[in-house]
Amino acid sequence: MITLDQVTKRYDNGQVAVRALSLEIPEGEICMLVGPSGCGKTTTMRMVNRLIEPTSGRILLDGEDVTDVDPVGLRRRIGYVIQQVGLFPHQTVTDNVGTVPGLLGWDKARIRARTEELLDLVGLPAEEYRDRYPHQLSGGQRQRVGVARALAADPPVLLMDEPFGAIDPISRDRLQQEFLRLQETVRKTIVFVTHDINEAVTLGDRIAVMAVGGELARYGTPGDILDDPGSDFVADFVGADRGLKRLDVMPIDRDAVEEPAVVLDVGLTLVEARRQLDAAGWVHAPVLADGRLVGVLRRSATEGDGASSTTVSEAAVALDARVGEGHTLRDAFAALLLDDAGWVAVVDADEHLLGVISAERLHEVARRRAA
Ligand code: ADP
Ligand code: MG
């Protein structure tokens, strides 16, 4: 969809911001441009919509050289979101979002319908927000309006330059998750600039790591880059905890889970529960009621008087080591550390137990997928 072919930008003062950069960005994917400050990320992005002209090399959009396209028409096909948003302060949210459709000559009713659809899509209910002015919104809400505005004329390509850079960490986390959900709906080809490797790993289908001097240090999927940074520069940039970050991009699937050696129904007596635990050599077992995970039974709780007349339901305790299907192996690892059980239970949306992941299993799955 977007091809950069040996693109170089030398500014008038002689500064080379981007050097012989070649990249292929497939349609419908999010490509993260990441690297330290001054490595040419913004320059690269602005060459795609011709806010900056390359010194040499070619940039193709859907096979067409962008330098052959009228820049105004080009920018209507490319949504652009920047950190300070650049909303018009004296215009309402509706007018801000409708800017490009207005320029394209859409009629009022169509613009209004499109604006409302987009506000709902970015999580700002239209009735509540359409008549507000930018100063009546939080930073995160302004950023959402910026995204809605960039999507207004349904451009196939979005350029986003550190859009969440000025947002507090908690709102940022939420915006990132919303952004991924939004992308599932809109499936745009997105170039996203960040200096934050965690953001790049969380959001990117692919990551282009750039080094100062505007050279491409590494291009690949987050998994590939974390497994094999390929150079000391990239290894340093992704950080010594790249093994943990790798777990972030490994979803828990049904292959990852194992059948627990014992599962105990709430109705069993403690004597029977202990017999089953001992037969399996386990000291903690998941406890189920109607197939749903309700807690854990520890072997120590099966000892003492009355074990033959007490049921598992009376002795089971809450289990912190649980994680929902669709979460990542990092979530599984975090949950594993919260409990003595030595395994983490994986449940579906209805709390049905799908299986467990032990510490050994986690290690094995992580290494197998890395190989
Ligand atoms: P990043 O977005 O990665 O921080 P930029 O693309 O903004 O980096 O800048 C890359 C390099 O080009 C920096 O060294 C910056 O100082 C320089 N630069 C950016 N814009 C200009 C300009 N208009 N004239 C001269 N040098 C510039
Ligand atoms: Mg920049």
Short mmCIF file of C-alpha atoms and ligand atoms in Angstrom, two decimals:
data_model
loop_
_atom_site.label_atom_id
_atom_site.label_comp_id
_atom_site.label_asym_id
_atom_site.label_seq_id
_atom_site.Cartn_x
_atom_site.Cartn_y
_atom_site.Cartn_z
CA MET A 1 0.00 0.00 0.00
CA ILE A 2 2.75 2.47 0.97
CA THR A 3 6.24 2.00 -0.43
CA LEU A 4 9.27 4.07 0.47
CA ASP A 5 12.07 3.43 -1.95
CA GLN A 6 15.51 4.77 -1.02
CA VAL A 7 14.02 7.97 0.38
CA THR A 8 16.47 10.63 1.57
CA LYS A 9 15.73 14.03 3.07
CA ARG A 10 18.47 16.60 3.37
CA TYR A 11 17.25 19.91 4.81
CA ASP A 12 18.48 23.21 3.37
CA ASN A 13 20.97 23.58 6.22
CA GLY A 14 22.64 20.33 5.13
CA GLN A 15 21.12 18.22 7.91
CA VAL A 16 20.34 14.72 6.65
CA ALA A 17 17.17 13.73 8.52
CA VAL A 18 16.36 10.54 6.61
CA ARG A 19 18.89 8.45 4.74
CA ALA A 20 18.08 5.96 1.96
CA LEU A 21 15.01 4.64 3.75
CA SER A 22 13.15 1.75 2.14
CA LEU A 23 9.97 0.35 3.66
CA GLU A 24 6.92 -1.57 2.44
CA ILE A 25 3.77 -1.07 4.49
CA PRO A 26 1.01 -3.55 3.65
CA GLU A 27 -2.61 -2.46 3.34
CA GLY A 28 -4.63 -2.52 6.54
CA GLU A 29 -1.63 -2.76 8.85
CA ILE A 30 -0.26 -0.50 11.55
CA CYS A 31 3.41 0.34 10.98
CA MET A 32 5.10 1.92 13.97
CA LEU A 33 8.03 4.26 13.30
CA VAL A 34 10.02 4.22 16.49
CA GLY A 35 13.39 5.60 17.51
CA PRO A 36 15.08 8.22 19.64
CA SER A 37 14.28 11.91 19.31
CA GLY A 38 15.68 13.46 16.14
CA CYS A 39 16.03 10.21 14.19
CA GLY A 40 13.76 11.42 11.38
CA LYS A 41 10.37 9.92 12.27
CA THR A 42 8.33 13.08 11.75
CA THR A 43 10.24 13.93 8.59
CA THR A 44 9.52 10.46 7.19
CA MET A 45 5.83 10.72 7.97
CA ARG A 46 5.47 14.20 6.52
CA MET A 47 7.07 13.11 3.28
CA VAL A 48 4.23 10.62 2.79
CA ASN A 49 1.62 13.39 2.61
CA ARG A 50 4.06 15.85 1.03
CA LEU A 51 4.18 18.35 3.82
CA ILE A 52 7.90 17.80 3.21
CA GLU A 53 9.37 16.93 -0.19
CA PRO A 54 12.02 14.18 -0.32
CA THR A 55 15.45 15.13 -1.63
CA SER A 56 15.67 11.82 -3.49
CA GLY A 57 13.93 8.47 -3.69
CA ARG A 58 10.32 7.61 -4.36
CA ILE A 59 7.19 7.24 -2.25
CA LEU A 60 4.36 5.18 -3.73
CA LEU A 61 0.80 5.11 -2.49
CA ASP A 62 -1.08 2.17 -3.96
CA GLY A 63 1.54 2.01 -6.72
CA GLU A 64 1.23 5.70 -7.58
CA ASP A 65 4.15 8.09 -7.03
CA VAL A 66 2.95 10.73 -4.55
CA THR A 67 4.99 13.44 -6.32
CA ASP A 68 2.71 12.95 -9.35
CA VAL A 69 -0.40 13.69 -7.29
CA ASP A 70 -1.75 17.14 -6.48
CA PRO A 71 -0.83 17.65 -2.78
CA VAL A 72 -4.25 18.93 -1.77
CA GLY A 73 -6.01 15.91 -3.27
CA LEU A 74 -3.35 13.67 -1.74
CA ARG A 75 -3.96 15.00 1.76
CA ARG A 76 -7.68 14.28 1.48
CA ARG A 77 -6.81 10.64 0.94
CA ILE A 78 -4.54 10.65 3.99
CA GLY A 79 -5.81 11.36 7.50
CA TYR A 80 -3.30 13.12 9.74
CA VAL A 81 -3.27 13.15 13.53
CA ILE A 82 -0.66 15.05 15.52
CA GLN A 83 0.20 15.35 19.18
CA GLN A 84 -1.25 18.79 19.86
CA VAL A 85 -4.26 17.71 17.79
CA GLY A 86 -4.57 21.05 16.03
CA LEU A 87 -8.33 21.32 16.54
CA PHE A 88 -9.76 24.70 15.57
CA PRO A 89 -10.40 26.32 18.98
CA HIS A 90 -13.37 28.46 17.91
CA GLN A 91 -15.20 25.64 16.19
CA THR A 92 -17.40 23.01 17.79
CA VAL A 93 -16.52 19.35 17.78
CA THR A 94 -18.99 18.81 14.92
CA ASP A 95 -17.40 21.53 12.78
CA ASN A 96 -13.91 20.25 13.53
CA VAL A 97 -14.76 16.69 12.54
CA GLY A 98 -16.60 17.89 9.43
CA THR A 99 -13.70 19.99 8.11
CA VAL A 100 -12.59 17.76 5.24
CA PRO A 101 -16.08 16.63 4.17
CA GLY A 102 -16.95 20.36 4.07
CA LEU A 103 -13.99 21.02 1.79
CA LEU A 104 -15.10 18.10 -0.36
CA GLY A 105 -18.51 19.76 -0.77
CA TRP A 106 -20.64 17.20 1.06
CA ASP A 107 -24.11 18.49 1.94
CA LYS A 108 -24.92 19.42 5.54
CA ALA A 109 -27.07 16.40 6.34
CA ARG A 110 -24.41 13.98 5.14
CA ILE A 111 -21.69 15.75 7.13
CA ARG A 112 -23.84 15.71 10.24
CA ALA A 113 -24.62 12.00 9.90
CA ARG A 114 -20.96 11.17 9.30
CA THR A 115 -19.83 13.28 12.26
CA GLU A 116 -22.25 11.56 14.62
CA GLU A 117 -21.23 8.13 13.40
CA LEU A 118 -17.57 8.96 13.99
CA LEU A 119 -18.05 10.48 17.42
CA ASP A 120 -19.82 7.33 18.53
CA LEU A 121 -17.05 5.25 16.97
CA VAL A 122 -14.34 7.03 18.98
CA GLY A 123 -16.36 6.75 22.19
CA LEU A 124 -17.75 10.30 22.45
CA PRO A 125 -21.57 10.06 22.37
CA ALA A 126 -22.71 12.63 19.83
CA GLU A 127 -25.56 14.13 21.89
CA GLU A 128 -23.15 14.96 24.65
CA TYR A 129 -20.14 16.14 22.73
CA ARG A 130 -21.06 17.48 19.29
CA ASP A 131 -21.68 21.08 20.38
CA ARG A 132 -18.72 21.41 22.71
CA TYR A 133 -15.63 23.48 22.00
CA PRO A 134 -12.14 22.01 22.29
CA HIS A 135 -11.43 23.78 25.62
CA GLN A 136 -14.45 21.93 27.10
CA LEU A 137 -12.75 18.57 26.54
CA SER A 138 -10.00 16.65 28.35
CA GLY A 139 -6.72 15.94 26.56
CA GLY A 140 -7.82 12.38 25.82
CA GLN A 141 -11.18 13.54 24.46
CA ARG A 142 -9.49 16.12 22.21
CA GLN A 143 -7.27 13.34 20.91
CA ARG A 144 -10.35 11.24 20.12
CA VAL A 145 -11.86 14.18 18.22
CA GLY A 146 -8.57 14.47 16.32
CA VAL A 147 -8.85 10.81 15.30
CA ALA A 148 -12.51 11.26 14.29
CA ARG A 149 -11.56 14.28 12.18
CA ALA A 150 -8.77 12.36 10.45
CA LEU A 151 -11.24 9.57 9.60
CA ALA A 152 -14.00 11.91 8.41
CA ALA A 153 -13.65 11.48 4.66
CA ASP A 154 -12.82 7.78 5.12
CA PRO A 155 -9.24 8.02 3.82
CA PRO A 156 -7.50 4.67 3.27
CA VAL A 157 -4.33 5.92 4.99
CA LEU A 158 -3.79 7.49 8.42
CA LEU A 159 -0.61 9.18 9.59
CA MET A 160 -0.33 9.61 13.34
CA ASP A 161 2.58 11.52 14.88
CA GLU A 162 2.91 10.75 18.61
CA PRO A 163 -0.85 11.16 19.01
CA PHE A 164 -0.89 9.96 22.61
CA GLY A 165 2.44 11.53 23.59
CA ALA A 166 1.01 14.27 25.81
CA ILE A 167 -1.59 12.11 27.57
CA ASP A 168 -1.23 10.79 31.13
CA PRO A 169 -0.26 7.09 31.34
CA ILE A 170 -3.66 5.76 32.42
CA SER A 171 -5.65 7.59 29.74
CA ARG A 172 -2.96 6.65 27.27
CA ASP A 173 -3.36 2.98 28.01
CA ARG A 174 -7.10 3.26 27.47
CA LEU A 175 -6.68 5.24 24.25
CA GLN A 176 -4.29 2.60 22.94
CA GLN A 177 -6.81 -0.17 23.59
CA GLU A 178 -9.62 1.87 22.02
CA PHE A 179 -7.41 2.60 19.06
CA LEU A 180 -6.81 -1.12 18.48
CA ARG A 181 -10.54 -1.82 18.67
CA LEU A 182 -11.22 1.05 16.26
CA GLN A 183 -8.68 -0.34 13.82
CA GLU A 184 -10.50 -3.70 13.85
CA THR A 185 -13.51 -1.81 12.49
CA VAL A 186 -11.87 0.63 10.07
CA ARG A 187 -8.84 -1.41 8.87
CA LYS A 188 -6.81 1.58 7.68
CA THR A 189 -3.21 1.51 6.58
CA ILE A 190 -1.58 3.41 9.43
CA VAL A 191 1.86 4.92 9.92
CA PHE A 192 2.21 5.69 13.61
CA VAL A 193 5.18 7.56 15.06
CA THR A 194 6.26 7.06 18.66
CA HIS A 195 9.46 7.21 20.68
CA ASP A 196 8.03 4.66 23.11
CA ILE A 197 9.01 1.07 22.40
CA ASN A 198 6.19 -0.23 24.62
CA GLU A 199 3.64 1.66 22.58
CA ALA A 200 5.25 0.31 19.41
CA VAL A 201 5.03 -3.27 20.68
CA THR A 202 1.44 -2.86 21.88
CA LEU A 203 0.06 -1.27 18.73
CA GLY A 204 2.24 -2.34 15.83
CA ASP A 205 1.70 -5.06 13.27
CA ARG A 206 5.19 -4.07 12.20
CA ILE A 207 7.83 -1.87 13.74
CA ALA A 208 10.46 0.18 11.90
CA VAL A 209 13.24 1.05 14.35
CA MET A 210 15.13 4.13 13.20
CA ALA A 211 18.54 5.31 14.37
CA VAL A 212 19.80 8.89 14.61
CA GLY A 213 20.90 9.94 11.14
CA GLY A 214 17.61 8.70 9.70
CA GLU A 215 18.67 5.16 8.92
CA LEU A 216 16.46 2.12 9.29
CA ALA A 217 17.95 -0.13 11.96
CA ARG A 218 15.37 -2.93 11.85
CA TYR A 219 11.96 -3.62 10.30
CA GLY A 220 9.79 -6.52 11.34
CA THR A 221 6.93 -7.73 13.50
CA PRO A 222 7.18 -6.97 17.22
CA GLY A 223 7.76 -10.67 17.87
CA ASP A 224 10.60 -10.91 15.34
CA ILE A 225 12.34 -7.82 16.66
CA LEU A 226 12.06 -8.85 20.29
CA ASP A 227 13.32 -12.36 19.51
CA ASP A 228 16.20 -11.14 17.43
CA PRO A 229 17.06 -7.44 17.63
CA GLY A 230 19.88 -8.04 15.17
CA SER A 231 22.18 -5.29 16.48
CA ASP A 232 23.34 -3.81 19.78
CA PHE A 233 21.55 -0.55 18.97
CA VAL A 234 18.18 -2.24 18.55
CA ALA A 235 18.77 -4.55 21.53
CA ASP A 236 19.50 -1.50 23.72
CA PHE A 237 16.52 0.35 22.34
CA VAL A 238 14.03 -2.46 22.98
CA GLY A 239 15.49 -2.96 26.45
CA ALA A 240 16.96 -5.75 28.53
CA ASP A 241 13.45 -6.94 29.42
CA ARG A 242 12.65 -7.88 25.85
CA GLY A 243 11.90 -11.46 26.95
CA LEU A 244 9.04 -10.08 29.05
CA LYS A 245 7.89 -7.71 26.33
CA ARG A 246 7.78 -10.72 24.03
CA LEU A 247 5.14 -12.27 26.29
CA ASP A 248 3.05 -9.16 25.63
CA VAL A 249 2.59 -10.10 22.00
CA MET A 250 1.81 -13.76 22.64
CA PRO A 251 -1.92 -14.31 23.07
CA ILE A 252 -3.04 -17.21 25.23
CA ASP A 253 -4.60 -19.69 22.86
CA ARG A 254 -6.02 -23.13 23.45
CA ASP A 255 -2.69 -24.75 22.51
CA ALA A 256 -0.98 -23.01 25.39
CA VAL A 257 -3.16 -24.51 28.10
CA GLU A 258 -2.80 -27.96 29.63
CA GLU A 259 -5.34 -30.23 31.20
CA PRO A 260 -5.05 -29.90 34.99
CA ALA A 261 -4.13 -33.15 36.72
CA VAL A 262 -7.00 -32.65 39.15
CA VAL A 263 -10.16 -30.58 39.12
CA LEU A 264 -12.45 -30.73 42.11
CA ASP A 265 -16.18 -30.28 42.17
CA VAL A 266 -17.54 -28.14 45.01
CA GLY A 267 -19.70 -31.05 46.18
CA LEU A 268 -16.87 -33.51 46.96
CA THR A 269 -15.93 -34.26 50.56
CA LEU A 270 -12.49 -33.15 51.70
CA VAL A 271 -11.43 -36.77 52.20
CA GLU A 272 -12.22 -37.55 48.57
CA ALA A 273 -10.57 -34.31 47.42
CA ARG A 274 -7.39 -35.18 49.31
CA ARG A 275 -7.34 -38.67 47.79
CA GLN A 276 -7.51 -37.14 44.29
CA LEU A 277 -4.85 -34.56 45.06
CA ASP A 278 -2.48 -37.19 46.44
CA ALA A 279 -3.06 -39.52 43.50
CA ALA A 280 -1.98 -36.70 41.17
CA GLY A 281 0.78 -35.40 43.42
CA TRP A 282 -0.79 -31.92 43.47
CA VAL A 283 -1.18 -29.60 46.45
CA HIS A 284 -3.50 -27.03 44.81
CA ALA A 285 -6.42 -27.82 42.53
CA PRO A 286 -9.00 -25.69 40.74
CA VAL A 287 -12.51 -25.93 42.14
CA LEU A 288 -15.48 -25.95 39.81
CA ALA A 289 -19.21 -25.49 40.23
CA ASP A 290 -21.19 -26.42 37.11
CA GLY A 291 -17.97 -26.25 35.12
CA ARG A 292 -17.24 -22.69 36.25
CA LEU A 293 -14.10 -21.86 38.15
CA VAL A 294 -14.99 -20.74 41.65
CA GLY A 295 -11.66 -21.00 43.50
CA VAL A 296 -8.83 -23.21 44.58
CA LEU A 297 -8.52 -25.95 47.20
CA ARG A 298 -5.20 -26.29 49.00
CA ARG A 299 -4.26 -29.70 50.34
CA SER A 300 -3.57 -28.25 53.79
CA ALA A 301 -7.27 -27.35 54.02
CA THR A 302 -8.28 -31.01 53.67
CA GLU A 303 -6.64 -32.07 56.92
CA GLY A 304 -8.16 -32.00 60.36
CA ASP A 305 -11.39 -33.08 61.93
CA GLY A 306 -14.56 -33.40 59.96
CA ALA A 307 -12.86 -33.90 56.60
CA SER A 308 -15.25 -36.70 55.73
CA SER A 309 -18.33 -34.58 56.34
CA THR A 310 -17.06 -31.22 55.03
CA THR A 311 -17.34 -30.36 51.34
CA VAL A 312 -14.86 -28.68 49.06
CA SER A 313 -17.15 -25.65 48.80
CA GLU A 314 -16.57 -24.90 52.48
CA ALA A 315 -12.78 -25.12 52.28
CA ALA A 316 -12.08 -23.59 48.84
CA VAL A 317 -10.63 -20.08 48.70
CA ALA A 318 -10.50 -17.41 46.00
CA LEU A 319 -7.94 -17.92 43.24
CA ASP A 320 -5.93 -14.90 42.08
CA ALA A 321 -4.05 -16.94 39.49
CA ARG A 322 -6.65 -16.74 36.76
CA VAL A 323 -6.66 -15.09 33.39
CA GLY A 324 -9.20 -14.76 30.60
CA GLU A 325 -8.81 -16.40 27.22
CA GLY A 326 -7.50 -13.84 24.70
CA HIS A 327 -5.20 -12.18 27.21
CA THR A 328 -1.46 -12.51 26.75
CA LEU A 329 1.17 -14.77 28.22
CA ARG A 330 2.42 -11.71 30.08
CA ASP A 331 -0.93 -11.46 31.85
CA ALA A 332 -0.68 -15.18 32.60
CA PHE A 333 2.80 -14.72 34.04
CA ALA A 334 1.67 -11.80 36.18
CA ALA A 335 -1.26 -13.82 37.54
CA LEU A 336 0.98 -16.83 38.17
CA LEU A 337 3.10 -14.70 40.50
CA LEU A 338 0.09 -13.68 42.60
CA ASP A 339 -0.70 -17.12 43.95
CA ASP A 340 1.03 -20.11 45.51
CA ALA A 341 -0.71 -22.54 43.18
CA GLY A 342 2.18 -22.76 40.71
CA TRP A 343 -0.19 -22.59 37.76
CA VAL A 344 -2.63 -20.09 36.39
CA ALA A 345 -6.18 -21.03 35.41
CA VAL A 346 -7.42 -19.92 31.98
CA VAL A 347 -11.15 -19.24 31.74
CA ASP A 348 -13.49 -18.21 28.94
CA ALA A 349 -15.89 -15.28 29.13
CA ASP A 350 -18.35 -17.40 31.14
CA GLU A 351 -15.67 -18.44 33.66
CA HIS A 352 -15.58 -21.99 32.29
CA LEU A 353 -12.18 -23.51 32.95
CA LEU A 354 -10.26 -24.07 29.69
CA GLY A 355 -7.14 -25.41 31.37
CA VAL A 356 -4.13 -24.27 33.31
CA ILE A 357 -0.66 -22.97 32.46
CA SER A 358 2.17 -23.95 34.78
CA ALA A 359 5.42 -22.03 35.08
CA GLU A 360 7.24 -24.74 33.09
CA ARG A 361 4.53 -24.66 30.47
CA LEU A 362 4.75 -20.88 30.17
CA HIS A 363 8.47 -21.11 29.59
CA GLU A 364 8.06 -23.92 27.08
CA VAL A 365 5.33 -22.13 25.09
CA ALA A 366 7.25 -18.84 25.04
CA ARG A 367 10.42 -20.56 23.79
CA ARG A 368 8.57 -22.72 21.24
CA ARG A 369 6.86 -19.69 19.69
CA ALA A 370 10.11 -17.76 19.64
CA ALA A 371 11.86 -20.55 17.74
P1 ADP B 1 11.93 12.92 15.09
O1 ADP B 1 10.53 13.14 14.67
O2 ADP B 1 12.40 11.52 14.97
O3 ADP B 1 12.23 13.46 16.45
P2 ADP B 1 12.55 14.83 12.97
O4 ADP B 1 12.13 14.18 11.72
O5 ADP B 1 11.66 15.88 13.54
O6 ADP B 1 12.88 13.73 14.07
O7 ADP B 1 13.97 15.48 12.73
C1 ADP B 1 15.09 14.75 12.23
C2 ADP B 1 16.31 15.64 12.17
O8 ADP B 1 16.11 16.68 11.22
C3 ADP B 1 16.63 16.33 13.49
O9 ADP B 1 18.03 16.37 13.64
C4 ADP B 1 16.05 17.70 13.31
O10 ADP B 1 16.77 18.63 14.08
C5 ADP B 1 16.26 17.94 11.83
N1 ADP B 1 15.23 18.84 11.26
C6 ADP B 1 13.89 18.70 11.36
N2 ADP B 1 13.26 19.67 10.69
C7 ADP B 1 14.23 20.45 10.14
C8 ADP B 1 14.21 21.63 9.32
N3 ADP B 1 13.06 22.17 8.91
N4 ADP B 1 15.41 22.14 8.96
C9 ADP B 1 16.56 21.57 9.36
N5 ADP B 1 16.64 20.48 10.12
C10 ADP B 1 15.49 19.91 10.51
MG MG B 2 8.86 13.92 15.75
#
